[in-house]
Amino acid sequence: MERLKAKIEAEGKVLSSSVLKVDSFLNHQVDPHLMMDIGKEFASRFKDAGITKILTIESSGIAPSVMTGLHLNVPVVFARKKKSLTLTEDLITSSVYSFTKQETNEISVSKKFLQNNDTVLIIDDFLANGQAAEGLVEIVKKANAAVAGLGIVIEKGFQDGGKLLREAGIRIESLAIIESLENGEVTFRNKELEEVTR
Amino acid sequence: MERLKAKIEAEGKVLSSSVLKVDSFLNHQVDPHLMMDIGKEFASRFKDAGITKILTIESSGIAPSVMTGLHLNVPVVFARKKKSLTLTEDLITSSVYSFTKQETNEISVSKKFLQNNDTVLIIDDFLANGQAAEGLVEIVKKANAAVAGLGIVIEKGFQDGGKLLREAGIRIESLAIIESLENGEVTFRNKELEEVTR
């Protein structure tokens, strides 16, 4: 997605060979019009997949997910990282290790919001080691619902989450795949290779 | 906002005389079209306030905020409840006690996203005791920016956050004000009183 890649080039900050900071438009400050375009793009790519529900994880996945839900006319559920006292009923849970925050979170979704006849599009802001995505896939499977695929805003192609999930047969649509962050520079995966990856 | 009130009446669950659960469309599962309408409504109410930025707090404030930002053409910043390892620069912080979760969170915003020439609309899903709203107001003031007002999706009119903040001179626009949750029923503040409250 060219507009997204241009934004990453203009505003993304390479903090190390593995860390890209995009907190000016995605992770902390959010650009609503870019989110709208991202939602349209995910909706377009999954329009024939029979999606009935979008699943994401708080917090950075929420904005792109809600915009996608708007265009696919389906509800969005965000998995919570901690149990709230007002979420009292049956939960589906999974454990997710965050390399960024160096902690393990129990993520959970209320059973009533994922049914066995749901076809679920999982959306997240980043795909790196794939921990969060795998946790969300596990939750969908525990609900006996179908995983239509993953919509990822930014995939770190040099980490192995995408590879492992694709090998497991899961469709992944990443709007920008980063090949490398070496030498303080963002290098995107070239288009031909991106097509093959898909 | 009538559509919101109808949704609360249809899907809200009164768990006690102080707890209303709206996790089917706002707090856990999100209705994107309702969020769009909420965003339009906040944008309409604050269209002449010179808003340059929206500030909210993760996670349930994000969806209504991004939709409001879309209509006001301004960026959204969401305060974080925990420091992330990739947020390394200067932070503005405030302490917020959550009665729902019975814990104190340090909330923080990167200094670079709130400037002293910003006019900030603060948005949140609920206003009850006002702890989160006060923390967000404090952050805006620490940034030497101006608070244009608060946009609240659901205000618990029987708790004193709204009263205290209005007495402090802060404009509050609540899309639904709940007068009471007694006897397992949602009673909204009547329109005349709602006008006076504003």
XYZ file of C-alpha atoms in Angstrom:
396
model
C 0.000 0.000 0.000
C 1.887 2.988 -1.335
C 0.426 5.670 0.925
C 1.355 3.640 3.989
C 4.895 2.991 2.737
C 5.350 6.703 2.015
C 4.192 7.496 5.556
C 6.620 4.948 7.016
C 9.463 6.450 4.972
C 8.544 9.986 5.994
C 7.802 9.450 9.687
C 9.044 6.031 10.772
C 12.099 6.014 13.011
C 14.549 3.143 12.907
C 15.677 2.659 16.493
C 17.734 -0.469 15.823
C 18.029 -3.205 13.215
C 14.833 -4.725 14.611
C 12.802 -1.805 15.968
C 10.794 0.601 13.831
C 8.888 3.315 15.625
C 5.702 4.546 13.960
C 4.166 6.264 16.933
C 3.318 9.426 14.993
C 0.539 7.748 12.997
C -0.177 4.222 14.284
C 0.931 3.296 17.814
C 0.458 6.352 19.953
C -0.670 9.195 17.736
C -3.102 7.938 15.098
C -3.796 9.392 11.643
C -7.563 8.836 11.170
C -7.529 9.307 7.379
C -4.691 6.836 6.958
C -6.631 4.388 9.149
C -9.635 4.903 6.864
C -7.533 4.039 3.801
C -6.075 1.011 5.589
C -9.592 -0.136 6.466
C -10.685 0.212 2.838
C -7.661 -1.759 1.666
C -8.202 -4.653 4.099
C -11.895 -4.695 3.241
C -11.075 -4.826 -0.454
C -8.592 -7.685 -0.050
C -10.968 -9.777 2.086
C -14.264 -8.778 0.463
C -14.926 -12.268 -0.901
C -13.837 -14.162 2.197
C -17.234 -14.204 3.894
C -15.982 -12.324 6.961
C -18.531 -12.103 9.784
C -16.271 -10.662 12.475
C -12.956 -8.897 12.968
C -10.726 -9.838 15.881
C -7.837 -7.675 17.049
C -5.950 -6.969 20.257
C -5.819 -3.790 22.271
C -4.622 -1.132 21.726
C -2.913 -0.367 18.402
C -4.990 -2.870 16.434
C -8.261 -1.122 17.254
C -8.130 1.865 14.882
C -7.372 -0.085 11.666
C -9.842 -2.792 12.719
C -12.761 -0.445 13.301
C -12.198 1.148 9.889
C -12.118 -2.285 8.270
C -15.278 -3.294 10.101
C -16.957 -0.145 8.823
C -16.275 -1.171 5.229
C -17.044 -4.876 5.669
C -20.143 -4.128 7.769
C -19.105 -6.458 10.554
C -18.463 -5.991 14.287
C -14.958 -5.750 15.717
C -13.892 -7.577 18.868
C -10.708 -6.584 20.613
C -9.012 -9.117 22.835
C -8.102 -7.717 26.221
C -4.713 -8.116 27.823
C -6.097 -8.125 31.362
C -9.341 -9.299 32.781
C -11.705 -6.510 33.711
C -14.023 -6.823 36.680
C -16.968 -6.082 34.403
C -16.080 -8.994 32.113
C -17.467 -11.700 34.302
C -18.675 -14.377 31.962
C -16.919 -17.165 30.153
C -13.686 -16.178 28.498
C -11.556 -17.751 25.817
C -7.911 -17.098 26.684
C -4.441 -17.467 25.256
C -0.945 -16.536 26.478
C 1.067 -14.053 24.428
C 4.673 -13.056 24.989
C 5.542 -9.504 23.934
C 9.171 -9.039 22.919
C 8.662 -5.254 22.884
C 7.360 -5.133 26.430
C 9.215 -8.241 27.635
C 6.216 -9.665 29.410
C 3.634 -12.387 28.986
C 0.014 -11.315 28.814
C -3.018 -13.457 29.132
C -5.295 -12.255 26.335
C -8.994 -12.968 26.467
C -12.236 -12.685 24.527
C -15.757 -13.253 25.826
C -17.126 -16.498 24.421
C -20.386 -14.873 23.408
C -18.662 -12.682 20.813
C -17.081 -15.528 18.840
C -19.446 -18.215 17.620
C -18.695 -21.440 15.797
C -20.337 -20.088 12.644
C -18.092 -17.003 12.534
C -15.511 -16.418 9.815
C -12.917 -14.200 11.399
C -10.469 -11.698 9.963
C -7.650 -11.091 12.454
C -6.071 -7.631 12.234
C -3.013 -6.262 13.969
C -0.677 -3.314 13.589
C 2.581 -5.306 13.493
C 3.618 -8.845 12.648
C 7.120 -9.683 13.854
C 7.641 -12.920 15.774
C 3.973 -13.699 15.416
C 3.212 -14.166 19.103
C 0.138 -11.942 19.167
C -1.178 -13.312 15.868
C -0.737 -16.892 17.047
C -2.573 -16.077 20.258
C -5.471 -14.593 18.298
C -5.561 -17.587 15.924
C -5.659 -19.869 18.970
C -8.622 -17.956 20.377
C -10.554 -18.266 17.091
C -9.822 -21.981 16.980
C -10.890 -22.451 20.597
C -14.199 -20.828 19.606
C -14.493 -23.382 16.766
C -14.758 -20.452 14.367
C -12.912 -20.162 11.031
C -9.814 -18.014 10.469
C -10.203 -16.237 7.110
C -6.772 -14.713 7.380
C -4.587 -12.048 8.910
C -4.589 -8.394 7.949
C -1.315 -6.816 9.058
C -0.459 -3.145 8.729
C 3.332 -3.572 8.938
C 5.109 -6.918 8.693
C 8.731 -7.269 9.677
C 9.714 -9.638 6.907
C 13.089 -10.311 8.519
C 11.448 -11.912 11.559
C 9.821 -15.288 11.249
C 6.218 -14.800 12.358
C 4.905 -14.353 8.823
C 6.845 -17.331 7.503
C 5.615 -19.657 10.246
C 1.988 -18.586 9.945
C 2.002 -18.867 6.124
C 3.548 -22.338 6.436
C 0.665 -23.186 8.760
C -1.655 -22.350 5.853
C -2.898 -18.998 7.057
C -3.542 -16.272 4.502
C -1.689 -13.086 5.420
C -2.268 -9.720 3.795
C 0.408 -7.278 4.919
C 0.081 -3.712 3.675
C 3.804 -3.059 4.027
C 6.503 -5.698 4.392
C 9.843 -4.510 5.686
C 12.783 -6.469 4.347
C 15.396 -4.813 6.501
C 16.054 -2.053 9.018
C 19.837 -2.336 8.667
C 21.988 0.817 8.630
C 19.178 2.900 10.049
C 17.168 2.578 6.838
C 13.791 1.092 6.012
C 13.971 -1.271 3.033
C 10.655 -2.650 1.829
C 10.260 -6.073 0.276
C 10.055 -5.552 -3.464
C 6.712 -6.008 -5.154
C 7.532 -9.169 -7.060
C 8.703 -10.913 -3.899
C 5.709 -9.515 -2.028
C 3.407 -11.214 -4.551
C 5.253 -14.501 -4.086
C 5.008 -14.139 -0.307
C 1.268 -13.805 -0.630
C -27.923 10.990 21.018
C -30.981 8.864 20.348
C -29.334 6.037 18.418
C -26.845 5.539 21.243
C -29.547 5.561 23.910
C -31.561 3.015 21.952
C -28.489 0.798 21.718
C -27.876 1.098 25.460
C -31.508 0.183 26.126
C -31.376 -2.770 23.760
C -27.971 -4.214 24.642
C -26.704 -2.643 27.855
C -26.675 -4.891 30.906
C -27.178 -3.469 34.360
C -24.884 -5.492 36.620
C -25.506 -3.446 39.751
C -26.766 -0.010 40.714
C -23.433 1.426 39.564
C -22.214 -0.891 36.787
C -23.541 -0.834 33.226
C -22.010 -3.268 30.795
C -21.944 -2.207 27.154
C -19.377 -4.682 25.918
C -21.450 -5.705 22.897
C -20.854 -2.395 21.100
C -18.318 -0.219 22.931
C -15.928 -1.866 25.396
C -15.048 -5.236 23.984
C -17.047 -5.775 20.825
C -17.301 -2.529 18.855
C -20.039 -1.451 16.427
C -18.127 0.484 13.733
C -21.198 2.261 12.300
C -22.291 3.438 15.737
C -18.738 4.677 16.319
C -18.980 6.575 13.029
C -22.195 8.261 14.167
C -20.646 9.067 17.544
C -17.643 10.596 15.797
C -19.912 12.734 13.625
C -21.841 13.895 16.687
C -18.740 14.892 18.680
C -17.319 16.625 15.592
C -20.560 18.547 15.161
C -20.681 19.639 18.791
C -17.053 20.814 18.827
C -16.786 22.058 15.233
C -16.305 25.702 16.258
C -13.930 25.017 19.148
C -10.731 25.197 17.109
C -9.709 21.639 17.958
C -6.207 20.708 16.762
C -5.884 17.358 18.517
C -7.921 14.648 20.191
C -6.621 12.981 23.341
C -8.038 9.731 24.679
C -6.873 6.757 26.722
C -6.443 3.178 25.665
C -8.412 1.097 24.895
C -12.152 1.820 24.719
C -11.669 5.509 23.931
C -9.809 4.795 20.713
C -12.684 3.838 18.385
C -14.914 6.877 19.070
C -11.846 9.148 19.039
C -10.570 8.001 15.658
C -14.004 8.544 14.125
C -14.159 12.030 15.636
C -10.669 12.783 14.360
C -11.748 11.697 10.901
C -14.539 14.281 10.887
C -12.561 17.084 12.533
C -9.471 16.358 10.383
C -7.153 16.201 13.373
C -4.813 13.526 14.761
C -5.744 11.374 17.738
C -3.324 10.636 20.567
C -4.088 7.837 22.970
C -2.481 7.954 26.407
C -0.875 4.681 27.362
C -1.383 2.946 30.669
C 2.074 1.428 30.740
C 5.365 2.600 29.363
C 6.462 0.732 26.282
C 10.134 0.031 25.631
C 9.813 1.750 22.251
C 8.520 4.951 23.859
C 11.855 6.222 25.009
C 11.608 9.986 24.854
C 10.141 12.527 27.189
C 6.768 11.632 28.586
C 4.049 13.628 30.265
C 2.462 11.448 32.948
C -0.423 11.390 35.374
C -1.735 8.833 37.884
C -5.229 7.453 37.376
C -7.121 5.187 39.744
C -9.581 2.832 38.086
C -12.534 1.823 40.268
C -13.493 -0.826 37.723
C -10.098 -2.489 37.742
C -9.204 -1.446 41.299
C -5.704 -0.385 40.387
C -3.707 2.790 39.811
C -2.192 3.253 36.397
C 0.438 5.694 35.368
C -0.842 7.117 32.083
C 1.546 8.800 29.713
C 1.776 10.744 26.471
C 4.903 11.617 24.515
C 5.654 15.312 24.865
C 6.152 15.721 21.139
C 2.485 14.955 20.411
C 1.042 17.706 22.627
C 2.310 21.213 21.953
C 1.560 24.441 23.790
C -0.385 25.729 20.768
C -2.731 22.722 20.715
C -6.436 22.965 21.506
C -7.388 19.534 22.730
C -10.667 17.644 22.738
C -10.534 14.856 25.329
C -12.710 11.848 24.515
C -13.525 8.812 26.611
C -16.085 6.033 26.605
C -17.318 6.524 30.186
C -17.371 9.337 32.718
C -18.116 8.139 36.236
C -15.888 9.336 39.070
C -13.852 11.333 36.593
C -10.472 9.838 37.425
C -9.435 9.149 33.846
C -10.781 12.472 32.578
C -8.951 14.367 35.302
C -5.737 12.551 34.450
C -6.122 13.483 30.793
C -6.900 17.115 31.668
C -3.774 17.163 33.832
C -1.686 15.887 30.924
C -3.005 18.611 28.602
C -2.274 21.263 31.227
C 1.238 19.918 31.806
C 1.788 20.337 28.048
C 0.607 23.967 28.390
C -2.039 23.198 25.787
C -5.702 24.245 25.995
C -8.570 21.916 26.971
C -11.504 22.611 24.628
C -13.702 20.167 26.461
C -14.617 16.571 27.100
C -16.556 14.343 24.740
C -18.062 11.454 26.692
C -19.982 8.585 25.170
C -21.785 7.546 28.368
C -21.849 9.627 31.526
C -22.986 8.137 34.807
C -24.876 11.172 36.029
C -25.292 9.668 39.501
C -21.540 9.684 40.089
C -19.767 12.944 40.661
C -17.061 13.139 37.980
C -19.192 15.231 35.624
C -20.291 17.586 38.376
C -16.749 18.202 39.614
C -15.330 18.761 36.133
C -18.164 21.131 35.126
C -17.640 23.072 38.365
C -13.992 23.354 37.366
C -15.202 25.120 34.222
C -14.686 22.305 31.754
C -17.182 21.921 28.922
C -18.567 18.376 28.824
C -20.583 16.945 25.974
C -22.017 13.566 26.983
C -23.957 11.684 24.320
C -25.974 9.757 26.912
C -26.312 10.667 30.575
C -27.568 7.944 32.854
C -29.570 9.205 35.786
C -29.903 5.872 37.528
C -29.266 2.140 37.254
C -31.528 1.299 40.197
C -33.786 -1.784 40.044
C -31.836 -3.203 37.152
C -33.063 -0.496 34.796
C -31.352 2.210 32.802
C -32.949 5.617 33.344
C -31.573 8.431 31.230
C -31.437 12.021 32.389
C -34.335 13.808 30.785
C -33.617 16.214 27.951
C -34.473 19.415 29.770
C -32.140 18.563 32.629
C -29.513 17.438 30.126
C -29.597 20.904 28.560
C -29.196 22.516 31.969
C -26.291 20.208 32.762
C -24.567 21.400 29.625
